[in-house]
CSV table of C-alpha atoms in Angstrom, one decimal:
chain,number,residue,atom,x,y,z
A,1,UNK,CA,129.0,48.2,69.8
A,2,UNK,CA,130.5,46.6,72.8
A,3,UNK,CA,131.6,43.1,72.8
A,4,UNK,CA,129.1,40.7,74.7
A,5,UNK,CA,126.0,43.0,74.5
A,6,UNK,CA,123.9,39.7,73.3
A,7,UNK,CA,125.5,37.8,76.6
A,8,UNK,CA,124.5,40.7,78.8
A,9,UNK,CA,121.1,41.6,77.2
A,10,UNK,CA,119.9,38.3,75.5
A,11,UNK,CA,116.3,39.8,75.3
A,12,UNK,CA,116.9,42.8,74.2
A,13,UNK,CA,114.3,44.4,72.2
A,14,UNK,CA,115.1,48.1,71.6
A,15,UNK,CA,118.7,49.6,71.1
A,16,UNK,CA,119.3,53.4,70.5
A,17,UNK,CA,122.8,54.3,69.8
A,18,UNK,CA,122.0,57.6,68.0
A,19,UNK,CA,124.6,60.6,68.6
A,20,UNK,CA,127.5,58.5,69.9
A,21,UNK,CA,129.8,59.0,66.8
A,22,UNK,CA,129.7,55.4,65.8
A,23,UNK,CA,131.5,54.7,62.4
A,24,UNK,CA,130.5,50.8,62.3
A,25,UNK,CA,128.2,48.4,64.0
A,26,UNK,CA,129.9,45.3,64.6
A,27,UNK,CA,128.8,41.7,64.5
A,28,UNK,CA,127.6,41.5,68.3
A,29,UNK,CA,124.4,43.1,66.8
A,30,UNK,CA,123.4,39.7,64.8
A,31,UNK,CA,123.3,37.7,67.8
A,32,UNK,CA,120.3,39.7,69.1
A,33,UNK,CA,117.2,37.6,68.2
A,34,UNK,CA,114.7,39.7,70.1
A,35,UNK,CA,115.7,43.2,68.7
A,36,UNK,CA,112.8,44.9,66.8
A,37,UNK,CA,113.9,48.4,66.9
A,38,UNK,CA,117.4,49.9,65.9
A,39,UNK,CA,117.8,53.5,66.4
A,40,UNK,CA,121.3,54.7,64.9
A,41,UNK,CA,120.7,58.4,64.0
A,42,UNK,CA,123.1,61.1,63.7
A,43,UNK,CA,126.3,59.1,63.5
A,44,UNK,CA,129.3,58.4,61.1
A,45,UNK,CA,128.1,55.4,59.4
A,46,UNK,CA,128.4,55.1,55.8
A,47,UNK,CA,131.8,53.8,54.8
A,48,UNK,CA,132.9,50.3,54.1
A,49,UNK,CA,132.1,47.8,56.8
A,50,UNK,CA,129.5,50.0,58.6
A,51,UNK,CA,127.1,47.2,58.7
A,52,UNK,CA,127.9,43.4,59.0
A,53,UNK,CA,127.5,41.9,55.7
A,54,UNK,CA,125.8,38.8,57.2
A,55,UNK,CA,123.1,41.2,58.4
A,56,UNK,CA,120.1,39.4,56.0
A,57,UNK,CA,121.0,35.8,57.3
A,58,UNK,CA,121.0,36.5,61.1
A,59,UNK,CA,118.1,36.2,63.4
A,60,UNK,CA,117.9,40.2,63.6
A,61,UNK,CA,116.4,39.8,59.5
A,62,UNK,CA,113.5,38.2,60.6
A,63,UNK,CA,113.0,40.2,64.1
A,64,UNK,CA,113.7,43.7,63.2
A,65,UNK,CA,110.7,46.0,62.5
A,66,UNK,CA,112.1,49.4,62.9
A,67,UNK,CA,115.4,50.8,61.6
A,68,UNK,CA,116.5,54.3,61.5
A,69,UNK,CA,119.5,55.5,60.3
A,70,UNK,CA,119.2,59.1,59.4
A,71,UNK,CA,121.8,61.8,59.8
A,72,UNK,CA,124.6,59.3,58.8
A,73,UNK,CA,126.9,59.4,55.5
A,74,UNK,CA,125.3,56.5,53.4
A,75,UNK,CA,125.6,57.4,49.4
A,76,UNK,CA,123.7,54.2,48.8
A,77,UNK,CA,121.2,52.2,50.5
A,78,UNK,CA,123.5,49.1,51.9
A,79,UNK,CA,122.4,45.9,50.1
A,80,UNK,CA,122.2,44.1,53.7
A,81,UNK,CA,119.2,46.4,54.5
A,82,UNK,CA,117.3,44.9,51.6
A,83,UNK,CA,117.4,41.4,53.0
A,84,UNK,CA,115.6,42.6,56.1
A,85,UNK,CA,112.2,41.2,55.1
A,86,UNK,CA,110.7,42.0,58.3
A,87,UNK,CA,111.2,45.9,58.6
A,88,UNK,CA,108.0,48.0,58.6
A,89,UNK,CA,110.0,51.3,59.3
A,90,UNK,CA,113.1,52.5,57.3
A,91,UNK,CA,114.4,56.0,57.8
A,92,UNK,CA,117.6,56.9,55.9
A,93,UNK,CA,116.9,60.6,55.5
A,94,UNK,CA,119.9,63.3,55.8
A,95,UNK,CA,122.1,61.0,54.2
A,96,UNK,CA,123.9,61.3,50.8
A,97,UNK,CA,122.1,58.9,48.4
A,98,UNK,CA,121.7,59.7,45.0
A,99,UNK,CA,119.3,56.8,43.8
A,100,UNK,CA,116.8,54.1,45.2
A,101,UNK,CA,117.9,50.5,44.5
A,102,UNK,CA,115.2,48.7,42.4
A,103,UNK,CA,115.7,46.0,45.1
A,104,UNK,CA,113.7,48.3,47.5
A,105,UNK,CA,111.1,45.9,46.3
A,106,UNK,CA,112.1,43.1,48.3
A,107,UNK,CA,110.8,44.9,51.5
A,108,UNK,CA,107.4,43.7,51.4
A,109,UNK,CA,106.5,44.5,54.8
A,110,UNK,CA,107.5,48.2,54.7
A,111,UNK,CA,104.8,50.7,55.7
A,112,UNK,CA,107.0,53.7,56.3
A,113,UNK,CA,109.8,55.0,54.3
A,114,UNK,CA,111.9,58.3,55.2
A,115,UNK,CA,114.2,59.2,52.2
A,116,UNK,CA,114.1,63.0,52.6
A,117,UNK,CA,117.2,65.3,52.7
A,118,UNK,CA,119.1,63.4,50.1
A,119,UNK,CA,120.2,63.7,46.5
A,120,UNK,CA,117.8,61.5,45.1
A,121,UNK,CA,117.1,62.4,41.2
A,122,UNK,CA,114.9,59.7,40.2
A,123,UNK,CA,112.2,57.2,41.7
A,124,UNK,CA,112.4,53.9,40.5
A,125,UNK,CA,109.2,52.1,39.4
A,126,UNK,CA,109.9,48.9,41.3
A,127,UNK,CA,108.9,51.2,44.3
A,128,UNK,CA,105.4,50.8,43.4
A,129,UNK,CA,105.5,47.0,44.6
A,130,UNK,CA,105.7,47.6,48.3
A,131,UNK,CA,101.9,46.7,48.9
A,132,UNK,CA,101.7,47.8,52.7
A,133,UNK,CA,103.6,51.2,52.2
A,134,UNK,CA,101.5,53.7,54.0
A,135,UNK,CA,103.9,56.8,54.2
A,136,UNK,CA,106.3,57.6,51.6
A,137,UNK,CA,108.7,60.5,52.3
A,138,UNK,CA,111.0,61.9,49.5
A,139,UNK,CA,111.5,65.9,50.3
A,140,UNK,CA,114.2,67.7,50.0
A,141,UNK,CA,115.6,65.9,47.2
A,142,UNK,CA,116.4,66.6,43.4
A,143,UNK,CA,113.4,64.4,41.8
A,144,UNK,CA,112.3,65.8,38.5
A,145,UNK,CA,109.3,63.3,37.8
A,146,UNK,CA,107.3,60.8,39.4
A,147,UNK,CA,106.8,57.3,37.8
A,148,UNK,CA,103.2,56.5,36.5
A,149,UNK,CA,103.6,53.3,38.3
A,150,UNK,CA,103.4,55.2,41.8
A,151,UNK,CA,99.6,55.0,41.4
A,152,UNK,CA,99.7,51.1,42.0
A,153,UNK,CA,100.6,52.1,46.0
A,154,UNK,CA,97.2,51.6,46.9
A,155,UNK,CA,98.0,51.4,50.6
A,156,UNK,CA,99.5,54.9,50.5
A,157,UNK,CA,98.0,57.5,52.8
A,158,UNK,CA,100.7,60.2,52.9
A,159,UNK,CA,103.2,61.4,50.1
A,160,UNK,CA,105.8,63.8,50.8
A,161,UNK,CA,107.6,65.5,47.8
A,162,UNK,CA,108.2,69.0,48.8
A,163,UNK,CA,111.2,71.0,47.9
A,164,UNK,CA,112.0,68.6,45.1
A,165,UNK,CA,112.2,69.7,40.7
A,166,UNK,CA,108.9,68.6,39.8
A,167,UNK,CA,107.1,70.5,37.0
A,168,UNK,CA,104.1,68.3,36.5
A,169,UNK,CA,102.3,65.0,38.0
A,170,UNK,CA,101.4,62.1,35.9
A,171,UNK,CA,97.7,61.7,35.8
A,172,UNK,CA,97.9,58.3,37.2
A,173,UNK,CA,98.3,59.8,40.6
A,174,UNK,CA,94.5,60.4,40.6
A,175,UNK,CA,94.1,56.8,41.4
A,176,UNK,CA,95.8,57.1,45.1
A,177,UNK,CA,91.9,57.2,46.3
A,178,UNK,CA,93.1,56.8,49.7
A,179,UNK,CA,95.8,59.5,50.1
A,180,UNK,CA,95.0,61.8,52.7
A,181,UNK,CA,98.1,64.0,52.7
A,182,UNK,CA,100.2,65.2,49.7
A,183,UNK,CA,103.1,67.8,50.0
A,184,UNK,CA,104.2,69.8,46.9
A,185,UNK,CA,105.5,73.0,48.1
A,186,UNK,CA,108.8,74.1,46.8
A,187,UNK,CA,108.4,72.4,43.7
A,188,UNK,CA,108.5,74.5,40.3
A,189,UNK,CA,104.9,73.3,39.7
A,190,UNK,CA,103.9,75.3,42.9
A,191,UNK,CA,106.0,78.5,42.5
A,192,UNK,CA,104.9,79.1,38.7
A,193,UNK,CA,102.8,77.9,36.1
A,194,UNK,CA,104.3,75.3,33.9
A,195,UNK,CA,102.9,74.6,30.4
A,196,UNK,CA,105.4,72.0,28.3
A,197,UNK,CA,104.1,72.0,24.6
A,198,UNK,CA,106.2,69.9,22.3
A,199,UNK,CA,105.4,68.6,19.3
A,200,UNK,CA,107.4,66.6,16.7
A,201,UNK,CA,105.6,66.6,13.0
A,202,UNK,CA,104.2,63.3,12.0
A,203,UNK,CA,105.7,61.0,9.7
A,204,UNK,CA,104.3,60.3,6.3
A,205,UNK,CA,103.3,56.8,7.6
A,206,UNK,CA,101.4,58.5,10.9
A,207,UNK,CA,99.7,60.9,8.6
A,208,UNK,CA,98.2,57.8,6.6
A,209,UNK,CA,97.7,55.7,9.7
A,210,UNK,CA,95.5,58.8,11.1
A,211,UNK,CA,93.6,59.0,7.8
A,212,UNK,CA,92.8,55.3,7.8
A,213,UNK,CA,91.6,55.2,11.5
A,214,UNK,CA,89.6,58.3,11.6
A,215,UNK,CA,87.9,57.7,8.3
A,216,UNK,CA,87.4,53.9,9.1
A,217,UNK,CA,88.9,52.8,5.8
A,218,UNK,CA,88.2,49.1,5.6
A,219,UNK,CA,91.4,46.7,5.2
A,220,UNK,CA,92.1,43.1,6.0
A,221,UNK,CA,95.6,41.5,6.8
A,222,UNK,CA,95.8,40.2,3.4
A,223,UNK,CA,95.6,44.1,1.9
A,224,UNK,CA,98.7,45.0,3.6
A,225,UNK,CA,102.2,44.0,4.8
A,226,UNK,CA,102.2,42.6,8.6
A,227,UNK,CA,104.4,45.6,9.8
A,228,UNK,CA,101.6,48.0,8.8
A,229,UNK,CA,98.6,46.2,10.3
A,230,UNK,CA,100.6,46.0,13.5
A,231,UNK,CA,101.3,49.9,13.4
A,232,UNK,CA,97.9,50.3,12.6
A,233,UNK,CA,96.6,48.4,16.0
A,234,UNK,CA,98.9,50.8,17.9
A,235,UNK,CA,96.7,53.8,17.5
A,236,UNK,CA,95.7,55.7,20.8
A,237,UNK,CA,92.8,57.9,20.9
A,238,UNK,CA,93.1,61.4,21.5
A,239,UNK,CA,91.4,62.2,25.1
A,240,UNK,CA,89.8,65.3,23.7
A,241,UNK,CA,86.0,64.4,23.7
A,242,UNK,CA,85.5,67.1,21.0
A,243,UNK,CA,88.4,65.7,18.8
A,244,UNK,CA,87.9,62.1,17.8
A,245,UNK,CA,91.1,61.9,16.2
A,246,UNK,CA,94.3,59.4,16.7
A,247,UNK,CA,97.9,59.4,17.2
A,248,UNK,CA,100.7,56.8,17.0
A,249,UNK,CA,104.2,58.2,17.8
A,250,UNK,CA,103.6,62.1,17.2
A,251,UNK,CA,101.7,63.8,20.0
A,252,UNK,CA,101.6,67.1,21.9
A,253,UNK,CA,102.5,67.3,25.6
A,254,UNK,CA,100.6,69.6,27.7
A,255,UNK,CA,100.3,70.7,31.5
A,256,UNK,CA,96.4,70.3,32.0
A,257,UNK,CA,95.2,71.4,35.7
A,258,UNK,CA,92.8,68.9,37.4
A,259,UNK,CA,90.8,68.9,40.5
A,260,UNK,CA,91.8,66.5,43.3
A,261,UNK,CA,90.5,65.6,46.5
A,262,UNK,CA,88.1,68.5,46.2
A,263,UNK,CA,90.7,71.3,47.4
A,264,UNK,CA,93.8,70.8,45.2
A,265,UNK,CA,94.6,71.9,41.5
A,266,UNK,CA,97.1,69.4,40.2
A,267,UNK,CA,99.1,70.0,37.1
A,268,UNK,CA,99.1,66.6,35.2
A,269,UNK,CA,100.7,65.6,32.0
A,270,UNK,CA,98.4,65.4,29.4
A,271,UNK,CA,98.7,64.1,25.6
A,272,UNK,CA,96.8,65.4,22.5
A,273,UNK,CA,96.8,64.6,18.8
A,274,UNK,CA,98.0,67.8,17.4
A,275,UNK,CA,98.8,71.4,18.4
A,276,UNK,CA,95.3,72.7,17.0
A,277,UNK,CA,93.7,70.1,19.7
A,278,UNK,CA,94.6,72.3,22.5
A,279,UNK,CA,93.7,75.6,20.7
A,280,UNK,CA,90.3,77.6,21.5
A,281,UNK,CA,90.1,78.3,17.7
A,282,UNK,CA,89.9,74.9,16.5
A,283,UNK,CA,87.1,73.0,15.2
A,284,UNK,CA,87.5,70.5,17.9
A,285,UNK,CA,86.4,73.1,20.6
A,286,UNK,CA,84.4,75.9,18.8
A,287,UNK,CA,81.4,76.0,21.5
A,288,UNK,CA,82.0,78.7,23.8
A,289,UNK,CA,80.8,76.4,27.1
A,290,UNK,CA,82.5,73.6,26.1
A,291,UNK,CA,84.8,72.1,28.9
A,292,UNK,CA,88.0,71.9,26.9
A,293,UNK,CA,87.7,75.6,25.9
A,294,UNK,CA,87.0,76.4,29.7
A,295,UNK,CA,89.9,74.5,30.6
A,296,UNK,CA,92.2,76.2,28.2
A,297,UNK,CA,91.3,79.6,29.3
A,298,UNK,CA,91.7,78.7,32.8
A,299,UNK,CA,95.1,77.3,32.1
A,300,UNK,CA,96.2,80.4,30.3
A,301,UNK,CA,95.1,82.8,32.9
A,302,UNK,CA,96.5,80.8,35.9
A,303,UNK,CA,98.9,83.4,37.9
A,304,UNK,CA,101.7,82.6,40.2
A,305,UNK,CA,99.7,83.6,43.1
A,306,UNK,CA,97.1,81.5,42.2
A,307,UNK,CA,99.8,78.5,42.0
A,308,UNK,CA,100.2,79.3,45.7
A,309,UNK,CA,97.1,77.7,46.7
A,310,UNK,CA,98.2,74.2,44.9
A,311,UNK,CA,99.2,71.9,47.6
A,312,UNK,CA,101.2,74.0,50.4
A,313,UNK,CA,100.8,71.3,53.0
């Protein structure tokens, strides 16, 4: 940036230096106390010294509201940006990011976050600690799963996840009741039906614990070692209403389709106590009109062309 910028334009509020071939932004930036919008798209920023280290301590840290650094060469989110506590909009799309730092949670005022077109593989749970976030764009990355904590983003209105590697969504995603736009096209969960069944045989301890819980065998803390009493308190109820069983460590992971927003069929991760629980021939679902059997038949018959109707927006 040119020297003397703050002297020439002391009340500068918007600065656009996009497409100018910049490789670094100098300390002149720090003395612009009124700057609220900085656009530096499509440059060559990203190397050491691209941004002033003192960025977080300058008046700019309080005044800046919009920062767009898309189309540059950042391989990580610059730590200095995480000190801009007044930011409401941050764009780092089309860079070379491989992750999102947990300290992103420090940007409490953030309403718009664009990180599309990078190489991000995972979303940190800390991202859910942005109370004002309304628009989250994570499209065109390599994300394989969504942390259930994301459901804590109660202000979220738009979530873009298209063109990633998602095969399912956590069931907690249904808690985003104010979500108006959810984009999932170009993920495996859309282009093909994914059913993931994994089951490790239960240990003898778990089998005994299940028996105690399902048959309501009475016991007191004086009857058992403290470790076993604690273990029995960790039982999880099987969500199948026809089952009534429990599980501890050994359970079936399964994809279950759930209606969402009246127009979407979302594949959510679902847990059952045993493989028999998911079978239409099990004693837990003998009724031909039961909801669980209907769901199982529906899931098993979902074809690829039907999946195209799931969240193409």
